[in-house]
PDB file of C-alpha atoms in Angstrom:
ATOM      1  CA  GLY A  22     132.921 115.232  93.525  1.00 65.00           C
ATOM      2  CA  ALA A  23     132.573 113.100  90.431  1.00 65.00           C
ATOM      3  CA  ALA A  24     130.635 110.407  92.316  1.00 63.00           C
ATOM      4  CA  VAL A  25     127.987 112.903  93.428  1.00 64.00           C
ATOM      5  CA  MET A  26     127.650 114.328  89.922  1.00 68.00           C
ATOM      6  CA  GLY A  27     127.325 110.817  88.517  1.00 72.00           C
ATOM      7  CA  GLN A  28     124.593 109.995  91.023  1.00 74.00           C
ATOM      8  CA  ARG A  29     122.671 113.151  90.142  1.00 77.00           C
ATOM      9  CA  LEU A  30     122.917 112.358  86.448  1.00 83.00           C
ATOM     10  CA  TYR A  31     121.717 108.784  87.043  1.00 85.00           C
ATOM     11  CA  LEU A  32     118.713 109.959  89.107  1.00 88.00           C
ATOM     12  CA  ALA A  33     117.857 112.640  86.544  1.00 87.00           C
ATOM     13  CA  LEU A  34     117.959 110.141  83.674  1.00 89.00           C
ATOM     14  CA  ALA A  35     115.898 107.614  85.624  1.00 90.00           C
ATOM     15  CA  LEU A  36     113.281 110.249  86.428  1.00 90.00           C
ATOM     16  CA  ARG A  37     113.126 111.562  82.859  1.00 90.00           C
ATOM     17  CA  ASN A  38     112.724 108.046  81.482  1.00 91.00           C
ATOM     18  CA  ARG A  39     109.902 107.392  83.947  1.00 92.00           C
ATOM     19  CA  LEU A  40     108.168 110.662  83.086  1.00 90.00           C
ATOM     20  CA  ALA A  41     108.499 109.872  79.374  1.00 91.00           C
ATOM     21  CA  SER A  42     106.742 106.532  79.913  1.00 94.00           C
ATOM     22  CA  LEU A  43     103.884 108.320  81.697  1.00 92.00           C
ATOM     23  CA  ARG A  44     103.502 111.266  79.333  1.00 90.00           C
ATOM     24  CA  ASN A  45     100.413 109.784  77.700  1.00 94.00           C
ATOM     25  CA  ARG A  46      98.786 109.872  81.165  1.00 93.00           C
ATOM     26  CA  ASN A  47      99.447 113.619  81.401  1.00 89.00           C
ATOM     27  CA  VAL A  48     102.232 113.218  83.990  1.00 88.00           C
ATOM     28  CA  ARG A  49     104.739 116.069  83.695  1.00 87.00           C
ATOM     29  CA  ASP A  50     106.532 116.301  87.024  1.00 90.00           C
ATOM     30  CA  GLY A  51     108.268 113.957  89.441  1.00 91.00           C
ATOM     31  CA  ALA A  52     110.819 113.667  92.220  1.00 93.00           C
ATOM     32  CA  VAL A  53     113.105 110.941  93.573  1.00 93.00           C
ATOM     33  CA  MET A  54     114.141 110.071  97.126  1.00 94.00           C
ATOM     34  CA  VAL A  55     116.297 106.990  97.771  1.00 93.00           C
ATOM     35  CA  VAL A  56     116.729 105.992 101.413  1.00 94.00           C
ATOM     36  CA  GLU A  57     118.498 103.056 103.049  1.00 94.00           C
ATOM     37  CA  ASN A  58     115.761 101.267 104.982  1.00 93.00           C
ATOM     38  CA  ALA A  59     117.819 100.112 107.945  1.00 90.00           C
ATOM     39  CA  THR A  60     119.619 103.385 108.726  1.00 92.00           C
ATOM     40  CA  GLY A  61     117.333 106.058 107.278  1.00 93.00           C
ATOM     41  CA  ASP A  62     120.269 107.639 105.464  1.00 94.00           C
ATOM     42  CA  VAL A  63     119.220 109.466 102.292  1.00 93.00           C
ATOM     43  CA  LEU A  64     121.314 108.080  99.437  1.00 91.00           C
ATOM     44  CA  GLY A  65     119.746 110.019  96.592  1.00 90.00           C
ATOM     45  CA  TYR A  66     117.537 113.103  96.343  1.00 88.00           C
ATOM     46  CA  LEU A  67     116.108 114.914  93.334  1.00 90.00           C
ATOM     47  CA  GLY A  68     113.424 117.564  93.794  1.00 90.00           C
ATOM     48  CA  ASN A  69     112.512 117.673  90.079  1.00 88.00           C
ATOM     49  CA  ASP A  70     114.087 116.751  86.784  1.00 82.00           C
ATOM     50  CA  GLY A  71     115.238 120.339  86.208  1.00 79.00           C
ATOM     51  CA  GLN A  72     114.464 120.170  82.511  1.00 74.00           C
ATOM     52  CA  GLY A  73     110.899 119.453  81.465  1.00 75.00           C
ATOM     53  CA  THR A  74     109.302 120.257  84.812  1.00 80.00           C
ATOM     54  CA  THR A  75     106.391 122.683  85.000  1.00 80.00           C
ATOM     55  CA  ALA A  76     107.560 123.923  88.418  1.00 81.00           C
ATOM     56  CA  ARG A  77     111.301 124.426  88.247  1.00 83.00           C
ATOM     57  CA  TYR A  78     111.683 125.872  91.761  1.00 87.00           C
ATOM     58  CA  VAL A  79     109.436 123.385  93.553  1.00 91.00           C
ATOM     59  CA  ASP A  80     111.098 120.581  95.527  1.00 92.00           C
ATOM     60  CA  GLY A  81     108.860 117.624  94.755  1.00 91.00           C
ATOM     61  CA  THR A  82     110.038 115.692  97.808  1.00 92.00           C
ATOM     62  CA  MET A  83     108.672 118.382 100.132  1.00 94.00           C
ATOM     63  CA  ALA A  84     105.647 119.683  98.223  1.00 93.00           C
ATOM     64  CA  ARG A  85     102.326 118.490  99.631  1.00 94.00           C
ATOM     65  CA  ARG A  86     100.079 116.500  97.327  1.00 92.00           C
ATOM     66  CA  GLN A  87      96.902 114.532  97.903  1.00 93.00           C
ATOM     67  CA  ALA A  88      97.879 111.010  98.889  1.00 93.00           C
ATOM     68  CA  GLY A  89      95.303 108.924  97.029  1.00 92.00           C
ATOM     69  CA  SER A  90      95.439 105.148  97.398  1.00 94.00           C
ATOM     70  CA  ILE A  91      99.015 105.061  98.670  1.00 95.00           C
ATOM     71  CA  LEU A  92      97.829 105.279 102.303  1.00 96.00           C
ATOM     72  CA  LYS A  93      95.628 102.172 102.066  1.00 97.00           C
ATOM     73  CA  PRO A  94      98.363  99.755 103.224  1.00 98.00           C
ATOM     74  CA  PHE A  95      98.580 101.564 106.570  1.00 98.00           C
ATOM     75  CA  LEU A  96      94.804 101.404 106.977  1.00 98.00           C
ATOM     76  CA  TYR A  97      94.776  97.628 106.511  1.00 98.00           C
ATOM     77  CA  ALA A  98      97.853  97.247 108.715  1.00 98.00           C
ATOM     78  CA  LEU A  99      95.953  99.009 111.500  1.00 98.00           C
ATOM     79  CA  ALA A 100      92.936  96.734 111.001  1.00 98.00           C
ATOM     80  CA  PHE A 101      95.247  93.688 111.218  1.00 98.00           C
ATOM     81  CA  ASP A 102      96.921  95.113 114.319  1.00 97.00           C
ATOM     82  CA  LEU A 103      93.574  95.676 116.039  1.00 97.00           C
ATOM     83  CA  ARG A 104      92.524  92.138 115.046  1.00 97.00           C
ATOM     84  CA  LEU A 105      89.479  93.483 113.264  1.00 98.00           C
ATOM     85  CA  LEU A 106      90.542  91.853 109.989  1.00 98.00           C
ATOM     86  CA  THR A 107      92.932  89.233 108.695  1.00 98.00           C
ATOM     87  CA  PRO A 108      94.065  89.015 105.057  1.00 97.00           C
ATOM     88  CA  ALA A 109      91.455  86.274 104.590  1.00 97.00           C
ATOM     89  CA  SER A 110      88.572  88.278 106.083  1.00 98.00           C
ATOM     90  CA  LEU A 111      85.741  89.042 103.671  1.00 98.00           C
ATOM     91  CA  VAL A 112      84.850  92.677 103.030  1.00 97.00           C
ATOM     92  CA  ASP A 113      81.791  93.764 101.074  1.00 96.00           C
ATOM     93  CA  ASP A 114      82.548  95.588  97.835  1.00 95.00           C
ATOM     94  CA  SER A 115      79.044  96.781  97.005  1.00 94.00           C
ATOM     95  CA  PRO A 116      77.387 100.207  96.585  1.00 92.00           C
ATOM     96  CA  LEU A 117      77.712 102.244  99.765  1.00 90.00           C
ATOM     97  CA  GLU A 118      76.178 105.515 100.919  1.00 88.00           C
ATOM     98  CA  MET A 119      77.411 107.320 104.016  1.00 85.00           C
ATOM     99  CA  PRO A 120      76.365 110.655 105.517  1.00 79.00           C
ATOM    100  CA  ALA A 121      79.003 113.318 105.021  1.00 74.00           C
ATOM    101  CA  PRO A 122      79.222 117.087 105.478  1.00 69.00           C
ATOM    102  CA  GLY A 123      77.115 118.666 102.764  1.00 73.00           C
ATOM    103  CA  GLY A 124      75.385 115.502 101.597  1.00 80.00           C
ATOM    104  CA  VAL A 125      75.933 111.805 101.006  1.00 84.00           C
ATOM    105  CA  TYR A 126      79.290 110.137 100.302  1.00 86.00           C
ATOM    106  CA  ARG A 127      79.185 107.409  97.628  1.00 89.00           C
ATOM    107  CA  PRO A 128      82.624 105.863  97.084  1.00 89.00           C
ATOM    108  CA  ARG A 129      83.189 104.030  93.821  1.00 86.00           C
ATOM    109  CA  ASN A 130      86.022 101.888  92.493  1.00 87.00           C
ATOM    110  CA  TYR A 131      88.428 103.077  89.826  1.00 83.00           C
ATOM    111  CA  ASP A 132      86.898 100.775  87.201  1.00 84.00           C
ATOM    112  CA  ASP A 133      83.360 101.746  88.273  1.00 83.00           C
ATOM    113  CA  HIS A 134      82.501  98.102  89.054  1.00 90.00           C
ATOM    114  CA  PHE A 135      81.706  96.278  92.290  1.00 92.00           C
ATOM    115  CA  ASN A 136      82.968  92.794  93.128  1.00 93.00           C
ATOM    116  CA  GLY A 137      80.748  91.632  95.990  1.00 95.00           C
ATOM    117  CA  LEU A 138      82.513  89.852  98.853  1.00 97.00           C
ATOM    118  CA  VAL A 139      86.306  90.034  98.520  1.00 97.00           C
ATOM    119  CA  SER A 140      89.115  89.139 100.902  1.00 97.00           C
ATOM    120  CA  ALA A 141      91.016  91.934 102.607  1.00 98.00           C
ATOM    121  CA  ARG A 142      94.080  90.692 100.706  1.00 97.00           C
ATOM    122  CA  GLN A 143      92.308  91.141  97.380  1.00 96.00           C
ATOM    123  CA  ALA A 144      90.828  94.490  98.432  1.00 97.00           C
ATOM    124  CA  LEU A 145      94.252  95.930  99.251  1.00 97.00           C
ATOM    125  CA  ALA A 146      96.092  94.333  96.329  1.00 95.00           C
ATOM    126  CA  SER A 147      93.448  95.619  93.892  1.00 94.00           C
ATOM    127  CA  SER A 148      93.184  98.992  95.663  1.00 94.00           C
ATOM    128  CA  LEU A 149      89.400  98.734  95.892  1.00 95.00           C
ATOM    129  CA  ASN A 150      87.816 101.881  97.276  1.00 95.00           C
ATOM    130  CA  VAL A 151      84.583 100.684  98.870  1.00 96.00           C
ATOM    131  CA  PRO A 152      86.271  98.011 101.044  1.00 97.00           C
ATOM    132  CA  ALA A 153      88.790 100.648 102.170  1.00 97.00           C
ATOM    133  CA  VAL A 154      85.972 102.938 103.316  1.00 96.00           C
ATOM    134  CA  ARG A 155      84.340 100.029 105.145  1.00 96.00           C
ATOM    135  CA  THR A 156      87.689  99.205 106.773  1.00 97.00           C
ATOM    136  CA  LEU A 157      88.105 102.820 107.905  1.00 97.00           C
ATOM    137  CA  ASN A 158      84.637 102.598 109.425  1.00 95.00           C
ATOM    138  CA  LEU A 159      85.815  99.513 111.336  1.00 96.00           C
ATOM    139  CA  VAL A 160      89.014 100.981 112.778  1.00 97.00           C
ATOM    140  CA  GLY A 161      87.728 104.542 113.231  1.00 96.00           C
ATOM    141  CA  ILE A 162      89.013 107.747 111.663  1.00 95.00           C
ATOM    142  CA  ASP A 163      90.636 108.948 114.904  1.00 96.00           C
ATOM    143  CA  ALA A 164      92.651 105.731 115.249  1.00 97.00           C
ATOM    144  CA  PHE A 165      93.825 105.925 111.628  1.00 97.00           C
ATOM    145  CA  LEU A 166      94.819 109.578 112.011  1.00 97.00           C
ATOM    146  CA  ALA A 167      96.728 108.720 115.185  1.00 97.00           C
ATOM    147  CA  LEU A 168      98.687 106.040 113.308  1.00 97.00           C
ATOM    148  CA  LEU A 169      99.470 108.395 110.418  1.00 97.00           C
ATOM    149  CA  ARG A 170     100.640 111.123 112.801  1.00 97.00           C
ATOM    150  CA  GLY A 171     102.802 108.578 114.595  1.00 96.00           C
ATOM    151  CA  MET A 172     104.378 107.723 111.240  1.00 96.00           C
ATOM    152  CA  GLY A 173     105.434 111.314 110.638  1.00 95.00           C
ATOM    153  CA  PHE A 174     102.611 112.768 108.534  1.00 96.00           C
ATOM    154  CA  SER A 175     102.762 116.214 110.075  1.00 92.00           C
ATOM    155  CA  SER A 176     100.067 118.332 108.432  1.00 90.00           C
ATOM    156  CA  LEU A 177      96.913 116.290 108.997  1.00 94.00           C
ATOM    157  CA  GLU A 178      93.619 117.934 109.832  1.00 92.00           C
ATOM    158  CA  SER A 179      90.916 116.727 112.227  1.00 90.00           C
ATOM    159  CA  ALA A 180      88.724 113.667 111.676  1.00 89.00           C
ATOM    160  CA  ASP A 181      85.711 115.868 110.863  1.00 86.00           C
ATOM    161  CA  TYR A 182      87.693 117.602 108.124  1.00 89.00           C
ATOM    162  CA  TYR A 183      88.202 114.362 106.163  1.00 91.00           C
ATOM    163  CA  GLY A 184      85.323 112.072 107.012  1.00 89.00           C
ATOM    164  CA  PRO A 185      85.240 108.732 105.163  1.00 90.00           C
ATOM    165  CA  SER A 186      87.274 110.144 102.250  1.00 90.00           C
ATOM    166  CA  LEU A 187      90.421 109.712 104.376  1.00 93.00           C
ATOM    167  CA  ALA A 188      90.360 106.014 103.394  1.00 93.00           C
ATOM    168  CA  LEU A 189      90.913 107.075  99.773  1.00 92.00           C
ATOM    169  CA  GLY A 190      93.758 109.451 100.555  1.00 91.00           C
ATOM    170  CA  SER A 191      92.188 112.890 100.822  1.00 92.00           C
ATOM    171  CA  ALA A 192      95.042 114.001 103.127  1.00 94.00           C
ATOM    172  CA  ASP A 193      97.909 116.129 101.799  1.00 95.00           C
ATOM    173  CA  ILE A 194     101.335 114.561 102.361  1.00 96.00           C
ATOM    174  CA  THR A 195     104.932 114.829 101.130  1.00 96.00           C
ATOM    175  CA  LEU A 196     107.093 112.266  99.371  1.00 96.00           C
ATOM    176  CA  GLY A 197     109.587 112.423 102.241  1.00 95.00           C
ATOM    177  CA  GLU A 198     106.902 111.564 104.786  1.00 96.00           C
ATOM    178  CA  LEU A 199     105.688 108.735 102.595  1.00 96.00           C
ATOM    179  CA  VAL A 200     109.151 107.229 102.187  1.00 96.00           C
ATOM    180  CA  ASP A 201     109.642 107.100 105.963  1.00 96.00           C
ATOM    181  CA  ALA A 202     106.198 105.579 106.519  1.00 97.00           C
ATOM    182  CA  TYR A 203     106.883 102.821 104.005  1.00 96.00           C
ATOM    183  CA  ARG A 204     110.258 102.212 105.648  1.00 96.00           C
ATOM    184  CA  ALA A 205     108.290 101.273 108.766  1.00 96.00           C
ATOM    185  CA  LEU A 206     106.714  98.429 106.773  1.00 95.00           C
ATOM    186  CA  ALA A 207     110.183  97.286 105.704  1.00 95.00           C
ATOM    187  CA  ASN A 208     111.534  97.560 109.264  1.00 96.00           C
ATOM    188  CA  ALA A 209     108.984  95.362 111.048  1.00 97.00           C
ATOM    189  CA  GLY A 210     106.744  98.253 112.113  1.00 97.00           C
ATOM    190  CA  LEU A 211     109.518 100.523 113.454  1.00 97.00           C
ATOM    191  CA  TYR A 212     109.225 104.178 112.440  1.00 97.00           C
ATOM    192  CA  GLN A 213     112.310 106.387 112.339  1.00 96.00           C
ATOM    193  CA  PRO A 214     112.674 109.631 110.376  1.00 95.00           C
ATOM    194  CA  SER A 215     115.292 109.621 107.647  1.00 95.00           C
ATOM    195  CA  ARG A 216     118.268 111.962 107.770  1.00 93.00           C
ATOM    196  CA  LEU A 217     119.523 114.004 104.857  1.00 89.00           C
ATOM    197  CA  THR A 218     123.122 114.456 106.043  1.00 88.00           C
ATOM    198  CA  PRO A 219     125.438 112.214 108.106  1.00 83.00           C
ATOM    199  CA  ASP A 220     125.827 114.820 110.863  1.00 87.00           C
ATOM    200  CA  GLU A 221     122.113 114.838 111.695  1.00 89.00           C
ATOM    201  CA  GLN A 222     121.350 113.026 114.922  1.00 88.00           C
ATOM    202  CA  ARG A 223     119.248 109.909 114.450  1.00 87.00           C
ATOM    203  CA  SER A 224     115.904 109.798 116.228  1.00 87.00           C
ATOM    204  CA  ALA A 225     115.113 106.725 118.299  1.00 91.00           C
ATOM    205  CA  PRO A 226     112.886 104.258 116.397  1.00 94.00           C
ATOM    206  CA  VAL A 227     109.259 103.931 117.546  1.00 96.00           C
ATOM    207  CA  GLN A 228     107.111 100.800 117.174  1.00 98.00           C
ATOM    208  CA  VAL A 229     104.043 102.111 115.329  1.00 98.00           C
ATOM    209  CA  LEU A 230     102.832  98.766 113.959  1.00 98.00           C
ATOM    210  CA  SER A 231     103.352  95.229 115.160  1.00 98.00           C
ATOM    211  CA  PRO A 232     105.913  93.174 113.217  1.00 98.00           C
ATOM    212  CA  GLU A 233     103.069  90.806 112.304  1.00 98.00           C
ATOM    213  CA  ALA A 234     100.911  93.532 110.737  1.00 98.00           C
ATOM    214  CA  ALA A 235     103.878  94.980 108.856  1.00 98.00           C
ATOM    215  CA  PHE A 236     104.744  91.513 107.539  1.00 97.00           C
ATOM    216  CA  LEU A 237     101.195  90.798 106.371  1.00 98.00           C
ATOM    217  CA  VAL A 238     100.880  94.075 104.473  1.00 97.00           C
ATOM    218  CA  ALA A 239     104.339  93.694 102.908  1.00 95.00           C
ATOM    219  CA  ASP A 240     103.408  90.164 101.850  1.00 95.00           C
ATOM    220  CA  ILE A 241     100.208  91.391 100.199  1.00 96.00           C
ATOM    221  CA  LEU A 242     101.976  94.225  98.383  1.00 94.00           C
ATOM    222  CA  SER A 243     104.698  91.900  97.082  1.00 91.00           C
ATOM    223  CA  ASP A 244     102.273  89.267  95.789  1.00 84.00           C
ATOM    224  CA  ARG A 245     102.433  89.300  91.987  1.00 81.00           C
ATOM    225  CA  GLU A 246      99.115  87.443  91.779  1.00 76.00           C
TER     226      GLU A 246
END
């Protein structure tokens, strides 16, 4: 009805405005998925803006894209859960070389600078790459993959396929999977797939992270400092 059409128009305008603000960064496409955290009900869904998109028939909520830094919060949450780190723990942000298939892996930060010893809180909040790789080395690639699979990321390869680059988001994921994983942070570590229509049966929630780890990561991500 009119309410649905109004919602679609609102989402389309919001997406187009966001894309316009990012045009100078060569961003041309986007999608929107709005989900109620507590229930998992999808309240809004837009696969692309339908106008200026470069892929008119691609649903951006289901298309797989390389994750990048957006998986780092789950890596640190796992390290907190395993009591390998706390937000105050110091992690070394200095040049690092690691053996990798085909050569040597040398992660660098986005700004191409190193900061020496930093807290885990600062490393996550600043999305530093080298500390993330060191944290993955602490928790283990298999353990991190197990957590991601438990949070609904369904198309992950083996640990050998990724190596240390998994810390920096070399896995291909969907927006829908990502939304549900971040809902677990909002819901005290409980993972439950979202549902697109009211007649879909809800899956039972699964505790994938401790409430304490979920709280710590959410606190770091919400810190404006």
